[in-house]
């Protein structure tokens, strides 16, 4: 089986190397050799030592008749969508690791693919076979809940903030120096990377065609030492979680930093590792753990799809043979999400402040579950107050924060985080 690699970067090089290193094993498992015959790059001068035939002319490659499968590793959205679309129109199989492409165009690509194999195991959680688990291993289940640590950069930062009590900026700089974070880390720490992956999982689990703009996405940038203090005091871990929950006719999707009991298995996943908890109505909870990024881990997932194609396994792209026969699940509106909340406030230390805050929360249908006040170190310091609420609506919490932030005694922007069961 001849393959072309569109984008020979870290992952593409990993695919070539693993196919060579494990050639006999892969051939035995696939039933035929998988041979990379050409790769597309942007700059030939940066790949002088490659053993693969390289070109910058992508059109000449996608029109070759001797290519059996195309591996798209270019990144981006619009250009790869056009290229992959052209390949699928020619009924040639595609394997991709491009989560952004799928976050925006997975439904369109499914329609284009039809019965043509389309593999994307590498698009979510690197070397963890979560796509196959949802699409095949758990296919007998109604998926009740998905809860995942899907971004290693954010998990590394939060782990070090929690365990070593280091400030966000310092840990981020270390992550950049170690290569865990990009020079511009916004996509990772802002929650967007995890959101793209969540949308892919939600399509398989719930047949929901949502876009990133449709769901709640928050990052970890505003978490500080005060939140770490509160979490440690009350036995919580702070994790950036991608969350999907099924209700009777709706699905809740969100990506946010949350407070999570340290007793939960997923709360114990530290460093750059990923983990996904999937709860099915028949099987209960399953936890998948492993490397969520890295050239070889992602390349491993790419090759698993190539082996499936060589075996002529033709699973429906998003796991449904007849999706229109299902009960239509709608995306739960953001404002109707219900959970418990944590709020941090920096306020003037005056008589009556706490009563005013409690009154404002009560007016917005919030009830206080627990309260903590951190002692001032200096006489001129402001007081830090920590609240947790009982379960309430997202819309009510947002209204309360809006009102509270306008009060004269509030000295900095209120910070809020969800508490996950």
Coordinates of C-alpha atoms in Angstrom, one line a residue:
X1 CA 0.0 0.0 0.0
X2 CA 1.6 3.2 -1.1
X3 CA 1.1 6.4 0.9
X4 CA 1.8 10.1 0.4
X5 CA 2.5 12.3 3.4
X6 CA 1.2 15.8 3.0
X7 CA 3.3 17.7 5.6
X8 CA 6.5 16.0 6.6
X9 CA 7.1 17.6 10.0
X10 CA 7.7 16.0 13.4
X11 CA 4.7 13.6 13.0
X12 CA 5.3 12.9 9.4
X13 CA 8.9 12.0 10.1
X14 CA 7.7 9.8 12.9
X15 CA 5.4 8.0 10.5
X16 CA 8.3 7.3 8.1
X17 CA 10.6 6.2 10.8
X18 CA 8.2 3.8 12.6
X19 CA 7.1 2.3 9.3
X20 CA 10.8 1.5 8.6
X21 CA 11.7 0.4 12.1
X22 CA 8.7 -1.8 12.6
X23 CA 8.4 -2.8 8.9
X24 CA 8.0 -6.6 9.4
X25 CA 5.6 -6.3 12.3
X26 CA 3.4 -3.7 10.6
X27 CA 3.4 -5.8 7.4
X28 CA 2.3 -8.8 9.3
X29 CA -0.5 -7.0 11.0
X30 CA -1.7 -5.1 7.9
X31 CA -1.4 -8.0 5.5
X32 CA 0.8 -6.0 3.1
X33 CA 3.7 -3.5 3.3
X34 CA 2.8 0.1 4.0
X35 CA 5.3 2.2 1.9
X36 CA 5.7 6.0 2.1
X37 CA 6.6 6.9 -1.5
X38 CA 6.4 10.7 -1.5
X39 CA 6.1 13.6 1.0
X40 CA 5.1 17.2 0.5
X41 CA 7.0 20.0 2.4
X42 CA 7.0 23.8 2.2
X43 CA 10.8 24.2 2.0
X44 CA 13.0 21.5 0.5
X45 CA 16.2 23.0 2.0
X46 CA 15.0 22.1 5.5
X47 CA 14.8 18.4 4.6
X48 CA 18.1 17.6 2.9
X49 CA 18.8 14.4 4.8
X50 CA 15.4 12.8 4.3
X51 CA 15.2 9.3 2.8
X52 CA 11.8 10.0 1.4
X53 CA 11.1 11.6 -2.0
X54 CA 10.0 15.1 -1.3
X55 CA 8.3 17.9 -3.3
X56 CA 6.7 21.2 -2.8
X57 CA 4.1 20.6 -5.5
X58 CA 1.1 19.3 -3.7
X59 CA -1.1 19.2 -6.8
X60 CA 1.2 16.8 -8.6
X61 CA 1.0 14.5 -5.6
X62 CA -2.7 14.4 -5.0
X63 CA -3.2 13.6 -8.7
X64 CA -0.9 10.6 -8.7
X65 CA -2.6 7.3 -9.5
X66 CA 0.0 5.2 -7.7
X67 CA -0.9 6.6 -4.2
X68 CA -3.4 4.4 -2.3
X69 CA -3.8 6.5 0.9
X70 CA -3.0 10.2 1.6
X71 CA -1.9 11.2 5.1
X72 CA -2.7 14.9 5.8
X73 CA -0.4 16.4 8.5
X74 CA -0.4 20.0 7.2
X75 CA -2.3 21.7 10.0
X76 CA -4.7 24.6 9.6
X77 CA -8.3 24.5 8.4
X78 CA -9.2 26.0 5.0
X79 CA -6.3 24.8 2.8
X80 CA -6.3 21.2 4.1
X81 CA -10.1 21.1 3.9
X82 CA -9.9 22.0 0.2
X83 CA -7.1 19.4 -0.4
X84 CA -8.7 16.6 1.6
X85 CA -12.0 17.3 -0.2
X86 CA -10.4 16.9 -3.6
X87 CA -8.8 13.6 -2.5
X88 CA -12.1 12.2 -1.2
X89 CA -13.9 13.2 -4.4
X90 CA -11.5 10.9 -6.1
X91 CA -12.5 8.1 -3.7
X92 CA -9.0 7.9 -2.2
X93 CA -8.7 7.1 1.6
X94 CA -7.4 9.8 3.9
X95 CA -5.8 9.7 7.3
X96 CA -5.4 12.9 9.3
X97 CA -4.2 14.2 12.6
X98 CA -5.7 17.6 12.0
X99 CA -8.1 18.4 14.9
X100 CA -8.8 22.0 13.8
X101 CA -9.9 20.7 10.4
X102 CA -12.3 18.2 12.0
X103 CA -13.6 20.7 14.6
X104 CA -15.0 22.8 11.8
X105 CA -15.6 20.4 8.9
X106 CA -16.1 16.8 10.2
X107 CA -19.7 16.6 9.0
X108 CA -18.9 17.9 5.5
X109 CA -16.0 15.5 5.3
X110 CA -18.2 12.6 6.4
X111 CA -20.6 13.4 3.6
X112 CA -17.7 13.6 1.1
X113 CA -16.1 10.4 2.3
X114 CA -19.2 8.2 2.1
X115 CA -17.8 4.6 2.1
X116 CA -14.2 5.8 1.5
X117 CA -12.1 5.1 4.6
X118 CA -11.2 8.2 6.6
X119 CA -9.0 7.8 9.7
X120 CA -8.4 10.4 12.4
X121 CA -7.4 8.5 15.5
X122 CA -4.3 10.8 15.8
X123 CA -6.5 14.0 16.0
X124 CA -7.4 13.4 19.7
X125 CA -5.1 12.5 22.6
X126 CA -2.1 11.4 20.5
X127 CA -1.3 7.8 21.2
X128 CA -4.5 7.0 23.2
X129 CA -6.9 5.0 21.0
X130 CA -9.9 7.0 22.2
X131 CA -11.5 7.3 18.7
X132 CA -11.6 3.5 18.2
X133 CA -12.8 3.0 21.8
X134 CA -15.8 5.3 21.2
X135 CA -16.6 4.3 17.7
X136 CA -16.1 0.5 18.1
X137 CA -15.3 -0.8 21.6
X138 CA -18.0 1.2 23.4
X139 CA -20.5 1.3 20.5
X140 CA -23.1 -0.7 22.4
X141 CA -23.4 2.0 25.0
X142 CA -25.2 5.3 25.4
X143 CA -22.4 7.5 26.4
X144 CA -23.6 9.4 29.5
X145 CA -20.5 11.5 30.2
X146 CA -17.0 12.3 28.8
X147 CA -14.5 14.1 31.0
X148 CA -11.0 14.5 29.6
X149 CA -7.6 16.1 30.2
X150 CA -6.9 16.7 26.5
X151 CA -4.1 19.2 26.6
X152 CA -0.7 18.3 28.0
X153 CA 0.7 21.8 28.1
X154 CA -2.1 23.1 30.4
X155 CA -1.9 19.9 32.6
X156 CA 1.9 20.4 33.0
X157 CA 1.4 24.0 34.1
X158 CA -1.4 23.3 36.5
X159 CA 0.4 20.3 38.0
X160 CA 3.5 22.4 38.8
X161 CA 1.4 25.2 40.1
X162 CA -0.4 22.8 42.5
X163 CA 2.6 20.7 43.6
X164 CA 5.3 23.3 43.7
X165 CA 3.2 26.4 44.5
X166 CA 4.8 28.2 41.6
X167 CA 3.2 31.2 39.8
X168 CA 1.6 30.7 36.4
X169 CA 4.1 32.9 34.4
X170 CA 7.1 31.1 35.8
X171 CA 5.7 27.6 35.0
X172 CA 4.6 28.7 31.5
X173 CA 8.2 29.9 30.8
X174 CA 9.6 26.6 32.0
X175 CA 7.1 24.7 29.7
X176 CA 8.2 26.8 26.8
X177 CA 11.9 26.2 27.5
X178 CA 11.2 22.4 27.7
X179 CA 9.2 22.5 24.4
X180 CA 5.9 21.7 26.0
X181 CA 4.4 25.1 25.2
X182 CA 4.6 27.1 22.0
X183 CA 6.1 30.6 21.9
X184 CA 2.5 31.8 21.6
X185 CA 0.7 29.4 23.9
X186 CA -2.8 30.8 23.5
X187 CA -4.2 27.9 21.7
X188 CA -3.2 25.5 24.5
X189 CA -3.7 27.5 27.7
X190 CA -6.8 29.2 26.3
X191 CA -8.7 25.9 26.0
X192 CA -9.1 26.0 22.2
X193 CA -7.0 22.9 21.5
X194 CA -9.0 20.8 24.0
X195 CA -12.3 22.2 22.6
X196 CA -11.4 21.0 19.1
X197 CA -10.8 17.6 20.4
X198 CA -14.0 17.6 22.6
X199 CA -16.1 18.4 19.5
X200 CA -14.6 15.4 17.6
X201 CA -15.4 13.1 20.6
X202 CA -18.9 14.5 20.9
X203 CA -19.7 13.8 17.3
X204 CA -18.9 10.2 17.7
X205 CA -20.6 9.9 21.1
X206 CA -23.7 12.0 20.4
X207 CA -23.9 12.7 16.7
X208 CA -23.7 16.5 17.5
X209 CA -22.4 18.8 14.9
X210 CA -21.3 21.8 17.0
X211 CA -18.6 24.3 16.3
X212 CA -16.0 25.8 18.7
X213 CA -18.0 29.1 18.8
X214 CA -21.1 27.2 20.0
X215 CA -19.6 26.0 23.3
X216 CA -18.2 27.4 26.5
X217 CA -14.4 27.6 26.3
X218 CA -12.2 29.1 29.1
X219 CA -8.5 28.8 29.7
X220 CA -6.2 28.7 32.7
X221 CA -4.6 32.1 32.4
X222 CA -6.4 33.7 35.3
X223 CA -5.6 30.9 37.9
X224 CA -3.2 32.2 40.5
X225 CA -1.7 31.3 43.9
X226 CA -4.9 32.2 45.7
X227 CA -6.8 29.5 43.8
X228 CA -4.1 27.0 44.4
X229 CA -4.3 27.8 48.2
X230 CA -8.1 27.3 48.2
X231 CA -7.8 24.0 46.2
X232 CA -5.2 22.6 48.6
X233 CA -7.2 23.7 51.6
X234 CA -10.3 21.9 50.5
X235 CA -8.8 18.8 48.9
X236 CA -9.2 19.7 45.3
X237 CA -7.1 19.4 42.2
X238 CA -7.4 22.0 39.4
X239 CA -7.6 20.6 35.9
X240 CA -8.5 21.9 32.5
X241 CA -11.2 19.5 31.6
X242 CA -13.2 18.9 28.4
X243 CA -16.6 17.9 29.5
X244 CA -19.6 16.3 27.7
X245 CA -22.8 15.3 29.4
X246 CA -25.9 13.7 27.9
X247 CA -29.4 14.6 29.0
X248 CA -32.6 13.3 27.6
X249 CA -32.6 15.4 24.4
X250 CA -29.6 17.7 24.9
X251 CA -25.9 17.5 25.2
X252 CA -23.7 19.8 27.4
X253 CA -20.3 20.6 26.0
X254 CA -17.7 22.8 27.7
X255 CA -13.9 23.2 28.2
X256 CA -12.9 25.0 31.5
X257 CA -10.5 24.8 34.4
X258 CA -12.4 23.0 37.2
X259 CA -12.0 22.1 40.8
X260 CA -12.0 18.3 41.1
X261 CA -11.8 16.1 44.2
X262 CA -8.3 14.7 44.5
X263 CA -9.9 11.3 45.1
X264 CA -11.0 11.0 41.5
X265 CA -8.6 9.0 39.3
X266 CA -8.5 11.6 36.6
X267 CA -7.4 14.2 39.2
X268 CA -4.3 12.1 39.7
X269 CA -3.2 12.5 36.1
X270 CA -0.2 14.9 36.2
X271 CA 2.4 16.5 34.0
X272 CA 2.0 16.4 30.2
X273 CA -0.1 13.2 30.2
X274 CA -3.6 13.0 28.9
X275 CA -6.6 11.0 30.2
X276 CA -10.2 10.6 29.2
X277 CA -13.0 9.2 31.4
X278 CA -15.9 7.8 29.4
X279 CA -19.1 6.6 31.2
X280 CA -21.4 4.3 29.3
X281 CA -24.8 3.2 30.4
X282 CA -23.9 -0.5 30.1
X283 CA -20.2 -0.6 30.9
X284 CA -19.9 2.2 33.5
X285 CA -16.8 4.3 33.7
X286 CA -13.6 3.6 31.6
X287 CA -10.4 5.6 32.0
X288 CA -8.0 5.9 29.1
X289 CA -4.5 7.3 30.0
X290 CA -1.4 7.9 28.0
X291 CA 0.8 10.3 26.0
X292 CA -1.4 13.0 24.4
X293 CA 1.2 14.5 22.1
X294 CA 4.6 14.0 20.6
X295 CA 5.8 12.9 17.2
X296 CA 6.0 9.2 17.8
X297 CA 2.8 8.9 19.9
X298 CA 0.8 10.7 17.2
X299 CA 2.6 8.8 14.4
X300 CA 1.6 5.6 16.1
X301 CA -2.1 6.6 15.9
X302 CA -1.7 7.6 12.2
X303 CA -0.2 4.2 11.4
X304 CA -3.0 2.3 13.3
X305 CA -5.4 4.0 10.8
X306 CA -3.3 3.0 7.9
X307 CA -3.3 -0.6 9.1
X308 CA -7.1 -0.6 9.3
X309 CA -7.3 0.7 5.8
X310 CA -4.9 -2.0 4.6
X311 CA -7.1 -4.6 6.3
X312 CA -10.1 -3.0 4.4
X313 CA -11.8 -2.1 7.6
X314 CA -14.5 0.5 6.6
X315 CA -16.0 1.8 9.8
X316 CA -18.4 4.8 9.3
X317 CA -16.3 7.9 9.8
X318 CA -18.3 9.2 12.8
X319 CA -19.5 5.8 13.9
X320 CA -23.1 5.9 12.5
X321 CA -24.5 4.0 9.6
X322 CA -27.9 5.7 9.8
X323 CA -27.6 8.8 12.0
X324 CA -30.9 10.2 10.9
X325 CA -32.7 7.4 12.6
X326 CA -31.4 8.5 16.0
X327 CA -33.3 10.8 18.4
X328 CA -31.9 14.2 17.5
X329 CA -29.7 15.5 20.4
X330 CA -29.4 19.3 20.6
X331 CA -26.6 21.3 22.1
X332 CA -27.6 22.5 25.6
X333 CA -27.4 26.4 25.5
X334 CA -24.5 27.7 27.5
X335 CA -26.6 29.7 29.9
X336 CA -28.5 26.5 31.0
X337 CA -25.4 24.6 32.1
X338 CA -25.8 23.7 35.8
X339 CA -22.9 23.0 38.2
X340 CA -21.4 24.2 41.5
X341 CA -19.1 27.2 41.3
X342 CA -16.0 28.6 43.1
X343 CA -15.5 32.3 43.3
X344 CA -12.5 34.4 44.4
X345 CA -12.9 38.0 45.4
X346 CA -10.4 40.7 46.5
X347 CA -12.3 43.2 48.6
X348 CA -11.9 46.1 51.0
X349 CA -11.9 44.9 54.7
X350 CA -15.0 46.8 55.8
X351 CA -18.0 45.9 58.0
X352 CA -20.9 44.7 56.0
X353 CA -19.1 43.6 52.9
X354 CA -19.8 39.9 53.3
X355 CA -23.4 40.6 53.9
X356 CA -23.7 42.7 50.7
X357 CA -22.0 39.9 48.7
X358 CA -24.3 37.3 50.2
X359 CA -27.3 39.5 49.4
X360 CA -26.2 40.0 45.8
X361 CA -25.7 36.3 45.3
X362 CA -29.1 35.5 46.8
X363 CA -30.8 38.0 44.5
X364 CA -29.4 36.0 41.6
X365 CA -30.5 32.6 42.8
X366 CA -27.2 31.6 44.3
X367 CA -26.8 30.0 47.7
X368 CA -23.4 29.8 49.4
X369 CA -22.2 26.3 50.2
X370 CA -18.8 27.2 51.9
X371 CA -16.8 30.3 52.7
X372 CA -13.2 31.0 53.5
X373 CA -11.4 34.2 54.3
X374 CA -7.6 34.4 54.0
X375 CA -6.0 36.5 56.7
X376 CA -4.3 39.7 55.6
X377 CA -0.5 39.8 56.0
X378 CA -0.2 43.6 56.0
X379 CA -2.7 46.2 57.3
X380 CA -3.0 47.8 53.9
X381 CA -3.7 44.6 52.0
X382 CA -7.1 43.8 50.7
X383 CA -8.9 40.7 51.9
X384 CA -9.3 37.7 49.8
X385 CA -12.7 35.9 50.1
X386 CA -13.4 32.4 48.7
X387 CA -16.9 31.1 48.1
X388 CA -18.4 27.9 46.7
X389 CA -22.0 27.7 45.7
X390 CA -24.6 25.0 45.6
X391 CA -25.6 23.8 42.1
X392 CA -26.9 26.7 40.0
X393 CA -27.3 28.0 36.5
X394 CA -24.4 29.4 34.5
X395 CA -26.6 32.4 33.6
X396 CA -27.3 33.2 37.3
X397 CA -23.6 32.9 38.2
X398 CA -22.7 35.3 35.3
X399 CA -25.3 37.8 36.4
X400 CA -24.1 37.7 40.0
X401 CA -20.5 38.3 39.0
X402 CA -21.6 41.2 36.8
X403 CA -23.3 42.8 39.7
X404 CA -20.6 42.1 42.3
X405 CA -17.8 43.4 40.0
X406 CA -19.5 46.8 40.0
X407 CA -19.4 47.3 43.7
X408 CA -17.0 49.9 45.2
X409 CA -15.6 47.4 47.8
X410 CA -14.4 45.0 45.1
X411 CA -10.8 45.7 44.3
X412 CA -10.1 43.4 41.3
X413 CA -12.0 41.4 38.8
X414 CA -13.9 38.5 40.4
X415 CA -12.6 35.1 39.3
X416 CA -14.9 32.1 38.9
X417 CA -14.3 28.4 38.3
X418 CA -16.6 25.4 38.1
X419 CA -16.6 22.5 40.6
X420 CA -17.0 19.1 38.9
X421 CA -18.3 16.0 40.6

